[in-house]
């Protein structure tokens, strides 16, 4: 235990002895009174030591992006690996910029976002040694967010230390050569050619007129990157076609190649501004100053040291726990509140067929993870970008659809993606994520001033669609003539459950907001009329269908037809008949997708199939099934040993491992329908469980502990004073508010088995198994056998994973 923690414990003990309000102690007796408003759950975690056990380690040479160390700050980042273009004496920092997108104008009125508006490759810094690389010993520290280690060569060795600064767009990488070794660092820019067009030129991709248009569309290229020297820095300046956007990579190398040297690099992309070179120069100049002031590393580390303690989670299964904490590192490395929308790659570019933001499931899954994890600032990027590009969303619909908005299923960072005269399902689903963010914050301004206006425009698009596509009905039922259940084939047709669920959620949310904030919108009666008369969900003996004329009968990686249950909670399992419907639907989905030998075009089971199954079974309270699919996910060959994920081996899809963390949350803590559920689906073999300050809808922070499989306590702090309705597996819990035993007017059990507790803003309630004076209100890590430390990376231990062998062929 280090000096800091020893000092902290001593101070805490002194404070305890000096504070009579905490408890009174009688000699030769136990504590006899614990009645204090200061009473609360404490967290006793040495994060540096705890996270060290979860670090990723490499004892073999990473040779591709799925098995490489990764670093980022939400804007820029790097992967460190020896690519096929590297010789045996070189290894590269493959750098990326998250918002480095093309900005070409449409061709003949056609947007062609796949080839004209997608992500672009940037380049790499090559580290070339005299000797051939023979061995590596690398560690990615989660706590300090930096890569360290040694690379051995046939000539000698060199140590490395690399990071992406948490608050500045600076990549730092140092080498220290020994025993006659020397390291040369050189920059190699990539041609900004769209990867999808490269695939199409090679004859890869679907065959149809839509794709043939992109195969033959003009693809004039911009001039090559030029190098500029200024103020001791070198800049690689890359204008895009017609100078619609530009990107500058700038760097400085200090020190000696045969001793200690350091690379400082910065990257900036700008459009419509033309200031990338100046921005990079300023970034490098500021980095120089902080290095001289010895603040560069410390300021980077301080951000991460403040980030991790926002919440805590401990699972009595080291593999699952480590995977979770690596996602917390990855999430903050790939996403920041003031940054771009997190797409499928984050700052780690790779040639892919999916070079944008995918709005038919992927981006939605990404923006669930930060919520329960109480890392709310990371999710601001979704809110900020929807607000920023709200005008573009209104231009994605026909000009005669007044005061309306939508977005296509795939879109670039500026959200320009024509949705034609179709239902606005993808925007509605994005706005459900927007709503969740506001709801977890209990932020009235976010709801009223942010969500309401754009959701209103989205519902106007639904209204326009219904007006243009009436379906005759003698009963007055409102049918949806034609929409799409994402990726199901055939998934187009009438009365699609995916659309029905999103329409119902959108209408009900607008009605609720209008009422809660006394907006008195003139369209409120029409919203209610549509909600009252919209067609019901399409159901058969197998549960929810795809749509009116489409049963669920083929393997399907998406759970789009189950959206009304999860995550929308338009239908909930609280009623027995709905619970049975959900059980039948999810069982049939997975039985058909995993156990029936039906040939389909797409992968029948992907990472998010497993995490979706986990979360849905957790919603049903089925801990056995929930755990089965959580474990299945880690055993999926497309999950790399570094916890990255791809499809077709090389197409990054970041949302799947992030959604693993969401699934863990759903097993330990749920909040939907205005109610909180603690340990709703934790498996029996997770005997020791604890979490601290996880967040729920209504802005409650919840902490809880299980010991030997028995819940000891649950603490809830209200950040906004919203009504608290909570379920716990503690039989007849003793309920304390601000340290005092609650009376029946403050807390009571309702007919559904939930406890209703009156808390004002800032107050805490504690539910305990025993009297509070006999309850240890402390959360500590469960000890881990050293043999189960560092379960991920690329090492001897990761050979247990199918993904190790899938991605690593050496």
PDB file of C-alpha atoms in Angstrom, residues 332-484:
ATOM      1  CA  UNK A 332     -12.775   7.430 -23.199  1.00  0.00           C
ATOM      2  CA  UNK A 333      -9.992   6.844 -25.717  1.00  0.00           C
ATOM      3  CA  UNK A 334     -12.465   6.867 -28.592  1.00  0.00           C
ATOM      4  CA  UNK A 335     -15.055   9.402 -27.456  1.00  0.00           C
ATOM      5  CA  UNK A 336     -15.157  12.810 -25.798  1.00  0.00           C
ATOM      6  CA  UNK A 337     -18.057  15.114 -25.171  1.00  0.00           C
ATOM      7  CA  UNK A 338     -16.610  17.934 -27.258  1.00  0.00           C
ATOM      8  CA  UNK A 339     -15.564  15.614 -30.067  1.00  0.00           C
ATOM      9  CA  UNK A 340     -17.223  14.088 -33.142  1.00  0.00           C
ATOM     10  CA  UNK A 341     -19.869  11.401 -33.133  1.00  0.00           C
ATOM     11  CA  UNK A 342     -18.280   8.080 -32.298  1.00  0.00           C
ATOM     12  CA  UNK A 343     -18.499   6.048 -35.497  1.00  0.00           C
ATOM     13  CA  UNK A 344     -17.490   2.429 -36.096  1.00  0.00           C
ATOM     14  CA  UNK A 345     -13.745   3.057 -35.743  1.00  0.00           C
ATOM     15  CA  UNK A 346     -13.132   5.960 -33.414  1.00  0.00           C
ATOM     16  CA  UNK A 347      -9.617   7.361 -33.939  1.00  0.00           C
ATOM     17  CA  UNK A 348      -8.282   3.982 -35.144  1.00  0.00           C
ATOM     18  CA  UNK A 349      -8.689   3.873 -38.911  1.00  0.00           C
ATOM     19  CA  UNK A 350      -8.626   0.735 -40.984  1.00  0.00           C
ATOM     20  CA  UNK A 351      -9.651   0.079 -44.555  1.00  0.00           C
ATOM     21  CA  UNK A 352     -13.297  -0.908 -44.297  1.00  0.00           C
ATOM     22  CA  UNK A 353     -16.580  -1.211 -46.139  1.00  0.00           C
ATOM     23  CA  UNK A 354     -18.279   0.735 -43.331  1.00  0.00           C
ATOM     24  CA  UNK A 355     -16.479   4.100 -43.194  1.00  0.00           C
ATOM     25  CA  UNK A 356     -19.196   6.252 -41.581  1.00  0.00           C
ATOM     26  CA  UNK A 357     -21.701   6.476 -38.758  1.00  0.00           C
ATOM     27  CA  UNK A 358     -24.260   3.677 -38.944  1.00  0.00           C
ATOM     28  CA  UNK A 359     -27.598   4.754 -37.514  1.00  0.00           C
ATOM     29  CA  UNK A 360     -29.606   1.533 -37.744  1.00  0.00           C
ATOM     30  CA  UNK A 361     -28.116   0.039 -34.557  1.00  0.00           C
ATOM     31  CA  UNK A 362     -24.384   0.718 -34.255  1.00  0.00           C
ATOM     32  CA  UNK A 363     -24.222   4.296 -33.029  1.00  0.00           C
ATOM     33  CA  UNK A 364     -27.223   3.680 -30.766  1.00  0.00           C
ATOM     34  CA  UNK A 365     -25.412   0.872 -28.947  1.00  0.00           C
ATOM     35  CA  UNK A 366     -22.326   3.036 -28.527  1.00  0.00           C
ATOM     36  CA  UNK A 367     -24.261   5.725 -26.691  1.00  0.00           C
ATOM     37  CA  UNK A 368     -25.767   3.397 -24.075  1.00  0.00           C
ATOM     38  CA  UNK A 369     -22.466   2.516 -22.409  1.00  0.00           C
ATOM     39  CA  UNK A 370     -21.663   5.815 -20.692  1.00  0.00           C
ATOM     40  CA  UNK A 371     -25.067   6.110 -19.022  1.00  0.00           C
ATOM     41  CA  UNK A 372     -25.089   3.554 -16.210  1.00  0.00           C
ATOM     42  CA  UNK A 373     -21.301   3.878 -15.987  1.00  0.00           C
ATOM     43  CA  UNK A 374     -21.887   7.459 -14.789  1.00  0.00           C
ATOM     44  CA  UNK A 375     -19.459   8.807 -17.363  1.00  0.00           C
ATOM     45  CA  UNK A 376     -21.973  11.268 -18.689  1.00  0.00           C
ATOM     46  CA  UNK A 377     -19.628  13.815 -20.214  1.00  0.00           C
ATOM     47  CA  UNK A 378     -18.560  11.267 -22.842  1.00  0.00           C
ATOM     48  CA  UNK A 379     -22.129  11.053 -24.134  1.00  0.00           C
ATOM     49  CA  UNK A 380     -22.305  14.789 -24.698  1.00  0.00           C
ATOM     50  CA  UNK A 381     -20.842  14.238 -28.169  1.00  0.00           C
ATOM     51  CA  UNK A 382     -24.152  12.766 -29.353  1.00  0.00           C
ATOM     52  CA  UNK A 383     -26.177  15.638 -27.918  1.00  0.00           C
ATOM     53  CA  UNK A 384     -23.771  18.316 -29.118  1.00  0.00           C
ATOM     54  CA  UNK A 385     -23.588  17.015 -32.670  1.00  0.00           C
ATOM     55  CA  UNK A 386     -27.347  16.522 -33.067  1.00  0.00           C
ATOM     56  CA  UNK A 387     -27.833  20.070 -31.813  1.00  0.00           C
ATOM     57  CA  UNK A 388     -25.030  21.372 -34.015  1.00  0.00           C
ATOM     58  CA  UNK A 389     -26.357  19.746 -37.182  1.00  0.00           C
ATOM     59  CA  UNK A 390     -30.090  20.096 -36.509  1.00  0.00           C
ATOM     60  CA  UNK A 391     -30.450  22.291 -39.602  1.00  0.00           C
ATOM     61  CA  UNK A 392     -28.849  19.577 -41.763  1.00  0.00           C
ATOM     62  CA  UNK A 393     -31.359  17.063 -40.380  1.00  0.00           C
ATOM     63  CA  UNK A 394     -34.188  19.280 -41.636  1.00  0.00           C
ATOM     64  CA  UNK A 395     -32.619  19.251 -45.118  1.00  0.00           C
ATOM     65  CA  UNK A 396     -32.672  15.448 -45.307  1.00  0.00           C
ATOM     66  CA  UNK A 397     -36.416  15.477 -46.053  1.00  0.00           C
ATOM     67  CA  UNK A 398     -38.362  16.759 -49.086  1.00  0.00           C
ATOM     68  CA  UNK A 399     -38.690  20.547 -49.248  1.00  0.00           C
ATOM     69  CA  UNK A 400     -42.471  20.309 -49.030  1.00  0.00           C
ATOM     70  CA  UNK A 401     -42.241  18.461 -45.699  1.00  0.00           C
ATOM     71  CA  UNK A 402     -42.321  21.598 -43.620  1.00  0.00           C
ATOM     72  CA  UNK A 403     -40.803  21.682 -40.138  1.00  0.00           C
ATOM     73  CA  UNK A 404     -39.627  18.061 -40.461  1.00  0.00           C
ATOM     74  CA  UNK A 405     -36.373  16.169 -39.957  1.00  0.00           C
ATOM     75  CA  UNK A 406     -34.778  12.788 -40.667  1.00  0.00           C
ATOM     76  CA  UNK A 407     -31.468  11.103 -41.412  1.00  0.00           C
ATOM     77  CA  UNK A 408     -30.500   8.093 -43.498  1.00  0.00           C
ATOM     78  CA  UNK A 409     -29.293   4.786 -42.119  1.00  0.00           C
ATOM     79  CA  UNK A 410     -25.664   5.800 -42.701  1.00  0.00           C
ATOM     80  CA  UNK A 411     -24.248   9.271 -42.575  1.00  0.00           C
ATOM     81  CA  UNK A 412     -21.061  11.327 -42.253  1.00  0.00           C
ATOM     82  CA  UNK A 413     -20.207  13.481 -39.275  1.00  0.00           C
ATOM     83  CA  UNK A 414     -22.307  16.447 -40.434  1.00  0.00           C
ATOM     84  CA  UNK A 415     -25.395  14.166 -40.581  1.00  0.00           C
ATOM     85  CA  UNK A 416     -26.161  15.091 -44.194  1.00  0.00           C
ATOM     86  CA  UNK A 417     -27.950  11.977 -45.490  1.00  0.00           C
ATOM     87  CA  UNK A 418     -31.077  12.209 -47.620  1.00  0.00           C
ATOM     88  CA  UNK A 419     -33.939  10.107 -46.246  1.00  0.00           C
ATOM     89  CA  UNK A 420     -36.241  10.855 -49.189  1.00  0.00           C
ATOM     90  CA  UNK A 421     -39.969  10.448 -48.461  1.00  0.00           C
ATOM     91  CA  UNK A 422     -39.547   7.617 -45.960  1.00  0.00           C
ATOM     92  CA  UNK A 423     -40.314   7.193 -42.283  1.00  0.00           C
ATOM     93  CA  UNK A 424     -37.659   8.827 -40.056  1.00  0.00           C
ATOM     94  CA  UNK A 425     -36.936   5.698 -38.010  1.00  0.00           C
ATOM     95  CA  UNK A 426     -33.173   6.159 -37.761  1.00  0.00           C
ATOM     96  CA  UNK A 427     -33.436   9.669 -36.373  1.00  0.00           C
ATOM     97  CA  UNK A 428     -36.188   8.589 -33.980  1.00  0.00           C
ATOM     98  CA  UNK A 429     -33.904   5.871 -32.606  1.00  0.00           C
ATOM     99  CA  UNK A 430     -31.011   8.321 -32.277  1.00  0.00           C
ATOM    100  CA  UNK A 431     -33.339  10.605 -30.367  1.00  0.00           C
ATOM    101  CA  UNK A 432     -34.173   7.772 -27.993  1.00  0.00           C
ATOM    102  CA  UNK A 433     -30.465   7.838 -27.094  1.00  0.00           C
ATOM    103  CA  UNK A 434     -30.733  11.619 -26.749  1.00  0.00           C
ATOM    104  CA  UNK A 435     -33.713  11.113 -24.414  1.00  0.00           C
ATOM    105  CA  UNK A 436     -31.817   8.529 -22.359  1.00  0.00           C
ATOM    106  CA  UNK A 437     -28.949  10.963 -21.888  1.00  0.00           C
ATOM    107  CA  UNK A 438     -31.317  13.690 -20.698  1.00  0.00           C
ATOM    108  CA  UNK A 439     -33.194  11.200 -18.493  1.00  0.00           C
ATOM    109  CA  UNK A 440     -30.049   9.928 -16.770  1.00  0.00           C
ATOM    110  CA  UNK A 441     -29.125  13.542 -16.090  1.00  0.00           C
ATOM    111  CA  UNK A 442     -32.694  14.486 -15.138  1.00  0.00           C
ATOM    112  CA  UNK A 443     -31.933  17.626 -17.140  1.00  0.00           C
ATOM    113  CA  UNK A 444     -35.051  19.676 -17.876  1.00  0.00           C
ATOM    114  CA  UNK A 445     -33.255  21.997 -20.288  1.00  0.00           C
ATOM    115  CA  UNK A 446     -31.920  19.020 -22.217  1.00  0.00           C
ATOM    116  CA  UNK A 447     -35.452  17.614 -22.525  1.00  0.00           C
ATOM    117  CA  UNK A 448     -37.432  20.780 -23.164  1.00  0.00           C
ATOM    118  CA  UNK A 449     -35.009  22.928 -25.171  1.00  0.00           C
ATOM    119  CA  UNK A 450     -32.900  20.229 -26.813  1.00  0.00           C
ATOM    120  CA  UNK A 451     -34.920  17.080 -27.385  1.00  0.00           C
ATOM    121  CA  UNK A 452     -38.453  18.415 -27.798  1.00  0.00           C
ATOM    122  CA  UNK A 453     -37.889  20.620 -30.901  1.00  0.00           C
ATOM    123  CA  UNK A 454     -36.034  18.006 -32.930  1.00  0.00           C
ATOM    124  CA  UNK A 455     -38.314  15.149 -31.829  1.00  0.00           C
ATOM    125  CA  UNK A 456     -41.289  17.291 -32.877  1.00  0.00           C
ATOM    126  CA  UNK A 457     -39.761  17.675 -36.349  1.00  0.00           C
ATOM    127  CA  UNK A 458     -39.164  13.917 -36.490  1.00  0.00           C
ATOM    128  CA  UNK A 459     -42.788  13.183 -35.648  1.00  0.00           C
ATOM    129  CA  UNK A 460     -43.781  15.694 -38.337  1.00  0.00           C
ATOM    130  CA  UNK A 461     -41.903  13.465 -40.796  1.00  0.00           C
ATOM    131  CA  UNK A 462     -43.986  10.511 -39.589  1.00  0.00           C
ATOM    132  CA  UNK A 463     -47.135  12.627 -40.053  1.00  0.00           C
ATOM    133  CA  UNK A 464     -46.094  13.618 -43.583  1.00  0.00           C
ATOM    134  CA  UNK A 465     -45.397  10.011 -44.443  1.00  0.00           C
ATOM    135  CA  UNK A 466     -48.775   8.855 -43.132  1.00  0.00           C
ATOM    136  CA  UNK A 467     -50.571  11.622 -45.037  1.00  0.00           C
ATOM    137  CA  UNK A 468     -48.843  10.665 -48.296  1.00  0.00           C
ATOM    138  CA  UNK A 469     -49.314   6.915 -47.832  1.00  0.00           C
ATOM    139  CA  UNK A 470     -52.793   6.262 -46.454  1.00  0.00           C
ATOM    140  CA  UNK A 471     -53.882   2.647 -46.012  1.00  0.00           C
ATOM    141  CA  UNK A 472     -57.688   2.166 -46.098  1.00  0.00           C
ATOM    142  CA  UNK A 473     -59.093   0.902 -42.801  1.00  0.00           C
ATOM    143  CA  UNK A 474     -62.750   0.558 -41.883  1.00  0.00           C
ATOM    144  CA  UNK A 475     -61.887   0.545 -38.175  1.00  0.00           C
ATOM    145  CA  UNK A 476     -59.873   3.754 -38.375  1.00  0.00           C
ATOM    146  CA  UNK A 477     -56.618   1.967 -37.592  1.00  0.00           C
ATOM    147  CA  UNK A 478     -53.561   3.848 -38.847  1.00  0.00           C
ATOM    148  CA  UNK A 479     -51.303   1.519 -40.801  1.00  0.00           C
ATOM    149  CA  UNK A 480     -47.736   2.121 -41.937  1.00  0.00           C
ATOM    150  CA  UNK A 481     -47.709   1.300 -45.621  1.00  0.00           C
ATOM    151  CA  UNK A 482     -44.034   0.581 -46.136  1.00  0.00           C
ATOM    152  CA  UNK A 483     -40.941   0.669 -43.950  1.00  0.00           C
ATOM    153  CA  UNK A 484     -37.859  -1.407 -43.127  1.00  0.00           C
TER     154      UNK A 484
END
